[in-house]
PDB file of C-alpha atoms and ligand atoms in Angstrom:
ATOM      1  CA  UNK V   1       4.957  15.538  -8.127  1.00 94.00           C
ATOM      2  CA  UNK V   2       2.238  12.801  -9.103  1.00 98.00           C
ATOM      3  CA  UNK V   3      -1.262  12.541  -8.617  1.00 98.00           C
ATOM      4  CA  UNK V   4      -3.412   9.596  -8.032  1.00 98.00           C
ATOM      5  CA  UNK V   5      -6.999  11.307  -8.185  1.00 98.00           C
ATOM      6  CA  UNK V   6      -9.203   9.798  -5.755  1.00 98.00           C
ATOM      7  CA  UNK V   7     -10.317   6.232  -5.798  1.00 98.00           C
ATOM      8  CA  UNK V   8      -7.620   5.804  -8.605  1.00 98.00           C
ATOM      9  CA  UNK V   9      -4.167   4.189  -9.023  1.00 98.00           C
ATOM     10  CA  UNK V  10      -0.742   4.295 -10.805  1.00 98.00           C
ATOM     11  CA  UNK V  11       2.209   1.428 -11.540  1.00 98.00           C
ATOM     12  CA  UNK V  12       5.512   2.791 -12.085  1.00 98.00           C
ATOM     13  CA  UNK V  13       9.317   1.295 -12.202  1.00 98.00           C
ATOM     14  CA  UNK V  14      11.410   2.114  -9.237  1.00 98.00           C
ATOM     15  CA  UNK V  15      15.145   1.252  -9.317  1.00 98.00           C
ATOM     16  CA  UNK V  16      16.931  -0.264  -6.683  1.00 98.00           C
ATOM     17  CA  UNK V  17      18.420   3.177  -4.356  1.00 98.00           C
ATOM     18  CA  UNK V  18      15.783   5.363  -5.833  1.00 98.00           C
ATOM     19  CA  UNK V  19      13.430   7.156  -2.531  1.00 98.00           C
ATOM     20  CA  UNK V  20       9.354   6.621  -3.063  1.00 98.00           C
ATOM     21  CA  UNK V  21       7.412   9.425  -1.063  1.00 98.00           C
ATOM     22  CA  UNK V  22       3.914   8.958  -0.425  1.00 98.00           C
ATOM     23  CA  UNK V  23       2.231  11.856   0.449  1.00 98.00           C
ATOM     24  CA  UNK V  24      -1.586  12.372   2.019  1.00 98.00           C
ATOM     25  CA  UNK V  25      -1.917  16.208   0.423  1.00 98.00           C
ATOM     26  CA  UNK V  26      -5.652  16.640   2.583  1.00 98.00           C
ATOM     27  CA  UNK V  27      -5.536  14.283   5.084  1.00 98.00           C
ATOM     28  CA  UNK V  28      -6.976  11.007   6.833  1.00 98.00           C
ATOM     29  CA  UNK V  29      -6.513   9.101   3.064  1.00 98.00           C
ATOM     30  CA  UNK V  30      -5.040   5.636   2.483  1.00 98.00           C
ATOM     31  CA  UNK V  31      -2.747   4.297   0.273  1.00 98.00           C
ATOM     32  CA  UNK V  32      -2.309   0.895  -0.929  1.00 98.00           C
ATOM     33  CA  UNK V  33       0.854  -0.417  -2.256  1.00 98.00           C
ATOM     34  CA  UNK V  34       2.008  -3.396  -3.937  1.00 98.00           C
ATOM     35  CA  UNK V  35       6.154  -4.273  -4.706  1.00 99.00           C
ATOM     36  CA  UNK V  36       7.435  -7.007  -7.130  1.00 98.00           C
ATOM     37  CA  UNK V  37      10.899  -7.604  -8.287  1.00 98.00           C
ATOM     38  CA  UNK V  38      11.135  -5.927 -11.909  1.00 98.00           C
ATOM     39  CA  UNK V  39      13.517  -9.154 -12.916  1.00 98.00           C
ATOM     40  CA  UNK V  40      10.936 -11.669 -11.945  1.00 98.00           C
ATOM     41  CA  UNK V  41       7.053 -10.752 -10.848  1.00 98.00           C
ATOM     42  CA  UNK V  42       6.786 -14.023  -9.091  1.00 98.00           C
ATOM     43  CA  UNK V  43       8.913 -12.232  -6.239  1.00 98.00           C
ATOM     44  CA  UNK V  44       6.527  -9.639  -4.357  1.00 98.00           C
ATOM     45  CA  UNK V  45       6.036  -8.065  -0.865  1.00 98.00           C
ATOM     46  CA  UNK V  46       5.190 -10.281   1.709  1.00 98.00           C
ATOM     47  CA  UNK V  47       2.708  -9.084   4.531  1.00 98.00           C
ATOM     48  CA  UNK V  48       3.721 -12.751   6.213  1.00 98.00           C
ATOM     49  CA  UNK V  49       7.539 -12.071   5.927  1.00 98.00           C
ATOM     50  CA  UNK V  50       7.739  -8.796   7.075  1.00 98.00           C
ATOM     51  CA  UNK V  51       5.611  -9.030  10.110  1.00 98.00           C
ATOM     52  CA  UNK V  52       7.866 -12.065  10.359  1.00 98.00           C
ATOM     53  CA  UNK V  53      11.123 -10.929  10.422  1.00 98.00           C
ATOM     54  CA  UNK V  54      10.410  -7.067  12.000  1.00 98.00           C
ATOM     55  CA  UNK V  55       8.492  -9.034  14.905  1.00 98.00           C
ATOM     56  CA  UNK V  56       6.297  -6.321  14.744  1.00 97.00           C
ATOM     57  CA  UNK V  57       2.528  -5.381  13.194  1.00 95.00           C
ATOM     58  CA  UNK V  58       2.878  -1.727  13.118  1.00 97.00           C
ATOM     59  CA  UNK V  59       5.163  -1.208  10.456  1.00 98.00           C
ATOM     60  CA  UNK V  60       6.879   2.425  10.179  1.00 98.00           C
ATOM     61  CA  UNK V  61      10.366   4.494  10.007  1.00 98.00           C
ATOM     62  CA  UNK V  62      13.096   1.892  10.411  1.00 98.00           C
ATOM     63  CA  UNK V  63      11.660  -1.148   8.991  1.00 98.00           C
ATOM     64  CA  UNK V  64      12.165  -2.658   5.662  1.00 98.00           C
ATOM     65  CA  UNK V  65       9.156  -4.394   3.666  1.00 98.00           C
ATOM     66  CA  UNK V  66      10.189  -7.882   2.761  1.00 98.00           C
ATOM     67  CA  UNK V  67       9.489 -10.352  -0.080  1.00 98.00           C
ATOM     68  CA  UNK V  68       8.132 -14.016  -0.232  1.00 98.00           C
ATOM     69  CA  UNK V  69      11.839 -14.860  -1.204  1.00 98.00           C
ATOM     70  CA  UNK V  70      12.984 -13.364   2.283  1.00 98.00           C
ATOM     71  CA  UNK V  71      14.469 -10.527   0.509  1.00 98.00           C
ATOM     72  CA  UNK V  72      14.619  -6.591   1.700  1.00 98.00           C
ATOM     73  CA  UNK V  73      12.597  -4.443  -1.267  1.00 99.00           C
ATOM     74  CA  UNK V  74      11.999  -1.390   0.440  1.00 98.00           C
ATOM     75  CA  UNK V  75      13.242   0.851   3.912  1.00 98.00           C
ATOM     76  CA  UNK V  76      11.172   2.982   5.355  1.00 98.00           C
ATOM     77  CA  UNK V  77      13.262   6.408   5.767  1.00 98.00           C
ATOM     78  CA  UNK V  78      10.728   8.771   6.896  1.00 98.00           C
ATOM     79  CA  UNK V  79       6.964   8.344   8.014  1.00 98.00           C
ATOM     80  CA  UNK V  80       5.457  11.643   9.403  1.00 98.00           C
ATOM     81  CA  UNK V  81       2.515   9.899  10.281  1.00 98.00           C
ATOM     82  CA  UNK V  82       3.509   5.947  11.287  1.00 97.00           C
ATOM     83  CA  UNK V  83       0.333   4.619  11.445  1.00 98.00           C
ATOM     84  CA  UNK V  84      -0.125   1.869   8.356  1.00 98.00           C
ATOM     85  CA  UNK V  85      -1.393  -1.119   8.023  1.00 98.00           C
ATOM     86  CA  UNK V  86      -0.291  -4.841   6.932  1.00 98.00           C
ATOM     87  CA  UNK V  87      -2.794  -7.097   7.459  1.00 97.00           C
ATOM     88  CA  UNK V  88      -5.754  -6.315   5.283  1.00 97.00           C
ATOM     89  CA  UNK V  89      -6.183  -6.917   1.638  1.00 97.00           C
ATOM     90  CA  UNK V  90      -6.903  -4.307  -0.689  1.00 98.00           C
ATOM     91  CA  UNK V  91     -10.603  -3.693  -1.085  1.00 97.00           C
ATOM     92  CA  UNK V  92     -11.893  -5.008  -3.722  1.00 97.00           C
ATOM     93  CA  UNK V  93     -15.730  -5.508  -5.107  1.00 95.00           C
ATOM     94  CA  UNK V  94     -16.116  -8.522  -3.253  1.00 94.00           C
ATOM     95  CA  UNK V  95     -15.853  -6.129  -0.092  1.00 94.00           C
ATOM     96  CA  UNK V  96     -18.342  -3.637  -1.315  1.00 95.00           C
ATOM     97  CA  UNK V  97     -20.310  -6.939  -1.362  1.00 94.00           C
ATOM     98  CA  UNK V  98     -19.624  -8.645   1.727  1.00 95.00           C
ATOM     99  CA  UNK V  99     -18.884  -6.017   4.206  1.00 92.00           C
ATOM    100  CA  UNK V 100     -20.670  -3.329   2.254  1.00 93.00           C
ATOM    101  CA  UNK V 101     -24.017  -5.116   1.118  1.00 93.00           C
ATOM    102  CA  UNK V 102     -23.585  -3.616  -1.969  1.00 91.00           C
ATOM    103  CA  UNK V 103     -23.435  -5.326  -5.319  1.00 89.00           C
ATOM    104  CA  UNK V 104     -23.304  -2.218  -7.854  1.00 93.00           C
ATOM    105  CA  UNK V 105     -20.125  -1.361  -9.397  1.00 95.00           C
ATOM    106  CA  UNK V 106     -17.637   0.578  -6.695  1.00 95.00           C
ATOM    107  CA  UNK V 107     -14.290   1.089  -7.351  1.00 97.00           C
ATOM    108  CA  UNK V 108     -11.830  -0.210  -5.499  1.00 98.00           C
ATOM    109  CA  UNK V 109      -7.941  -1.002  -4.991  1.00 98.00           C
ATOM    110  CA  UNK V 110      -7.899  -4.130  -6.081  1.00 98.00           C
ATOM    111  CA  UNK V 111      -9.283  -3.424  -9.632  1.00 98.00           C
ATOM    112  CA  UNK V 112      -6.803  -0.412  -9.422  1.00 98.00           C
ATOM    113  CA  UNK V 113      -3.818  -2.239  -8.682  1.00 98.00           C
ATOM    114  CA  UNK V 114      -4.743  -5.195 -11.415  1.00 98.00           C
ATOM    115  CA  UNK V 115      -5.803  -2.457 -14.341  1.00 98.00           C
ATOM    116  CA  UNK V 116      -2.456  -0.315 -13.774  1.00 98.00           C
ATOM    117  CA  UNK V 117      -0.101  -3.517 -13.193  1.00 98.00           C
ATOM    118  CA  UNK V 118      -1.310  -5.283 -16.195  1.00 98.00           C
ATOM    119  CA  UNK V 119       1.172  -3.163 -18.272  1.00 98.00           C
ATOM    120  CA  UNK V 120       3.631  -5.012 -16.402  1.00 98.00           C
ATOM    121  CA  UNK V 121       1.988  -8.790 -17.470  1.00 98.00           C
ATOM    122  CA  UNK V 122       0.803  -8.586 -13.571  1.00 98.00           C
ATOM    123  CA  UNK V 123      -2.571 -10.364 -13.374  1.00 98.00           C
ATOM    124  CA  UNK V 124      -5.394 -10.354 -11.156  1.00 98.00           C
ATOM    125  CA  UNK V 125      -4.398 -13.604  -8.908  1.00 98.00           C
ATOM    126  CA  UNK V 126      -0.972 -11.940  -8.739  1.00 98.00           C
ATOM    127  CA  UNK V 127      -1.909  -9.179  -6.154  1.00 98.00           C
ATOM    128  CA  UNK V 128      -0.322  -9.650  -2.884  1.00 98.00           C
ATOM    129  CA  UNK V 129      -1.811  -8.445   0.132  1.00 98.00           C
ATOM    130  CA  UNK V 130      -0.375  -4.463   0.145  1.00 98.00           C
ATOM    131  CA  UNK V 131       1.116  -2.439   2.212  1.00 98.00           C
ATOM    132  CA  UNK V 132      -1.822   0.013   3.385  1.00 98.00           C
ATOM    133  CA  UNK V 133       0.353   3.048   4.091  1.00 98.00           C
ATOM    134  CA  UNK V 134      -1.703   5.668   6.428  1.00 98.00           C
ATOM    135  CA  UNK V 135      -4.674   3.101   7.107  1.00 98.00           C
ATOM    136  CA  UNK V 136      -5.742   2.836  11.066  1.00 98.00           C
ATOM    137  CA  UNK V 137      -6.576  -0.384  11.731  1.00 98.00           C
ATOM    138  CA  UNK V 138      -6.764  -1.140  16.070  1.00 97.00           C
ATOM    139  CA  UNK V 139      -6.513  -4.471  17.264  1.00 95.00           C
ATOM    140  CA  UNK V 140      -8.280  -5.545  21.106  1.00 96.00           C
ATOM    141  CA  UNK V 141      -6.355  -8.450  22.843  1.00 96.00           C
ATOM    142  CA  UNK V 142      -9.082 -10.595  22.116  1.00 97.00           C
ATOM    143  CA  UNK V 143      -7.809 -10.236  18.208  1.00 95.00           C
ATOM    144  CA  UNK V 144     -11.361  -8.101  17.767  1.00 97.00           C
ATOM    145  CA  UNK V 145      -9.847  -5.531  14.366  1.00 97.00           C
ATOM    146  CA  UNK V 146     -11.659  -2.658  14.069  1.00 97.00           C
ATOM    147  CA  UNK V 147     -11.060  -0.019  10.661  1.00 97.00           C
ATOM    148  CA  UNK V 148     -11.321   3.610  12.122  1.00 98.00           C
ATOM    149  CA  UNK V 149     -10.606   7.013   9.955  1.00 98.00           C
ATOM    150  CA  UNK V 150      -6.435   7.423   9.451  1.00 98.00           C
ATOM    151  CA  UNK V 151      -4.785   9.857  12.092  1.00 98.00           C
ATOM    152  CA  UNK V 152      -2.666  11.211   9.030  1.00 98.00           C
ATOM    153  CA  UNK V 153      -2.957  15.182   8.415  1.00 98.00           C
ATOM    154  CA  UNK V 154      -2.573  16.979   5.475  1.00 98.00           C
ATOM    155  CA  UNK V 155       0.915  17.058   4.001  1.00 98.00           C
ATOM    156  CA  UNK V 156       1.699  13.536   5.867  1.00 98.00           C
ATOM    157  CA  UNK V 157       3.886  11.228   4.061  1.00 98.00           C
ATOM    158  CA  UNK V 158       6.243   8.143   3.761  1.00 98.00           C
ATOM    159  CA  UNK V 159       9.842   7.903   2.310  1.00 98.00           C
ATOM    160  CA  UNK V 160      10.696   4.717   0.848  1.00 98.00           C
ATOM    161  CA  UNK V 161      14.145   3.545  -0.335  1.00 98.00           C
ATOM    162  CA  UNK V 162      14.291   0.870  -3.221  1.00 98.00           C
ATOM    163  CA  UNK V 163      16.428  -2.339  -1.894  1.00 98.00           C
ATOM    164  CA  UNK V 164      16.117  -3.873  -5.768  1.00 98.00           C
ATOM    165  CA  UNK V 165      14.484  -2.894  -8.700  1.00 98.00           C
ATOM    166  CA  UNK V 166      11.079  -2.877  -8.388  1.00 98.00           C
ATOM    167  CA  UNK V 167       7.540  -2.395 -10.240  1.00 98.00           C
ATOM    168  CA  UNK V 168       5.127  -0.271  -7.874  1.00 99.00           C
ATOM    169  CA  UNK V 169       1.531  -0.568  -7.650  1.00 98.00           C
ATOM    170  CA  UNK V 170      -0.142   2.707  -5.416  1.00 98.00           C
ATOM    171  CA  UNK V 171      -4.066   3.304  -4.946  1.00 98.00           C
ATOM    172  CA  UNK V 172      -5.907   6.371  -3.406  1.00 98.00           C
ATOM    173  CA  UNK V 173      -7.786   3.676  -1.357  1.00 98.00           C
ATOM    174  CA  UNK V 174     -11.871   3.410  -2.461  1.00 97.00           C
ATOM    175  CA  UNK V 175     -13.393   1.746   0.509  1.00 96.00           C
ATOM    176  CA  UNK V 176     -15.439   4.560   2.200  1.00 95.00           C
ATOM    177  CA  UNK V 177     -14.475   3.008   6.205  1.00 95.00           C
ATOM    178  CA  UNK V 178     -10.856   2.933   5.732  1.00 97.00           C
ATOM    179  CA  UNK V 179     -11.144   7.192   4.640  1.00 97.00           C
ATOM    180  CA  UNK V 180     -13.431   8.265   7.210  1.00 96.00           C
ATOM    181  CA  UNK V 181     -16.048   8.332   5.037  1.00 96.00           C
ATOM    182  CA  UNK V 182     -15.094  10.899   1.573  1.00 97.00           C
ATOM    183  CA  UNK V 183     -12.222   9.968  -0.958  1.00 98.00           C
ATOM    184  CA  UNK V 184      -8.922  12.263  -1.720  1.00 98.00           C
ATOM    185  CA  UNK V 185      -5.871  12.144  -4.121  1.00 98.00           C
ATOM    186  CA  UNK V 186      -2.641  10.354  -3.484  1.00 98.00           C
ATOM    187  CA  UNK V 187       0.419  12.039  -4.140  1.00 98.00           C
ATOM    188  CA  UNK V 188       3.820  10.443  -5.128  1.00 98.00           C
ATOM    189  CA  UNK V 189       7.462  11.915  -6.087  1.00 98.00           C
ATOM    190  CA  UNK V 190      10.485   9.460  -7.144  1.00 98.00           C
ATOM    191  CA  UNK V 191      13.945  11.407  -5.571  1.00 98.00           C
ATOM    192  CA  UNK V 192      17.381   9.972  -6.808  1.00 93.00           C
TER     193      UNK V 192
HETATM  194 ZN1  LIG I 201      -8.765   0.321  -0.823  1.00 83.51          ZN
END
């Protein structure tokens, strides 16, 4: 078992078969994850793609998550919860900013994924727009989105199966609206 303390983040290899769980240990905490091909970086998960090709934008058990090469990286086995989210990028300080009205330092995924990934020779301008797994993000038919606290419980989680050999990126999301309002750990287990 791995921990990713609150408003923190990890990047770790995954090889292709290997199972990814994602687990919310207290409840009503996101998760932001980021793929790329461990061969070549320039291939990464593709919100676009996947929403594409699984004609769907609730993405849960039964779906895979697909690159911007049209390629399957990951399956979703398992997902206790099945409420994520694909169409938001990962906070970052330009949303404390903008949405926040705050300009002091926050943390945040973006800087999370970017700091962890650059072991990798991932840069900044390389993070794709992640897979938010437990985030609760409602839609009206007017297209009005609206961010409201994750339905997960404590002890939720997501199993992922590798499709290729990947690099990870995984946040315990730091925007205080996506968590209902307080920040918890992520945890994370790698099963052959
Ligand atoms: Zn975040």
């Amino acid at each position: 078992m791995n921990v990713i303390e609150k408003q923190s983040g990890a990047a770790f290899k995954l090889k292709n078969g290997q199972k990814l769980k994602v687990i919310d240990p207290q409840g009503e905490q996101v998760s932001d994850m980021v793929l790329f091909n461990a061969e070549d970086t320039r291939e990464k998960i593709s919100s676009g793609k996947t929403l594409d090709f699984e004609e769907n934008i609730l993405i849960t058990r039964g779906d895979h998550l697909w690159s911007n090469r049209s390629n399957k990286m990951m399956e979703i086995l398992e997902d206790t919860n099945g409420r994520n989210d694909f169409l938001l990028a990962p906070c970052s300080p330009e949303t404390f900013k903008i949405m926040y009205g705050n300009s002091d330092y926050h943390p945040s995924c973006f800087e999370n994924l970017y700091t962890n990934l650059a072991k990798f020779d991932i840069e900044p301008d390389d993070i794709p727009t992640a897979f938010n797994i437990f985030m609760n993000v409602q839609f009206q038919p007017d297209g009005k989105l609206s961010v409201d606290p994750p339905m997960s419980k404590a002890g939720d989680h997501v199993i992922f199966k590798a499709k290729m050999d990947l690099i990870v990126g995984l946040t315990a999301c730091s925007a205080e609206d996506s968590n209902g309002g307080s920040f918890k750990p992520i945890h994370y287990e790698i099963l052959d």
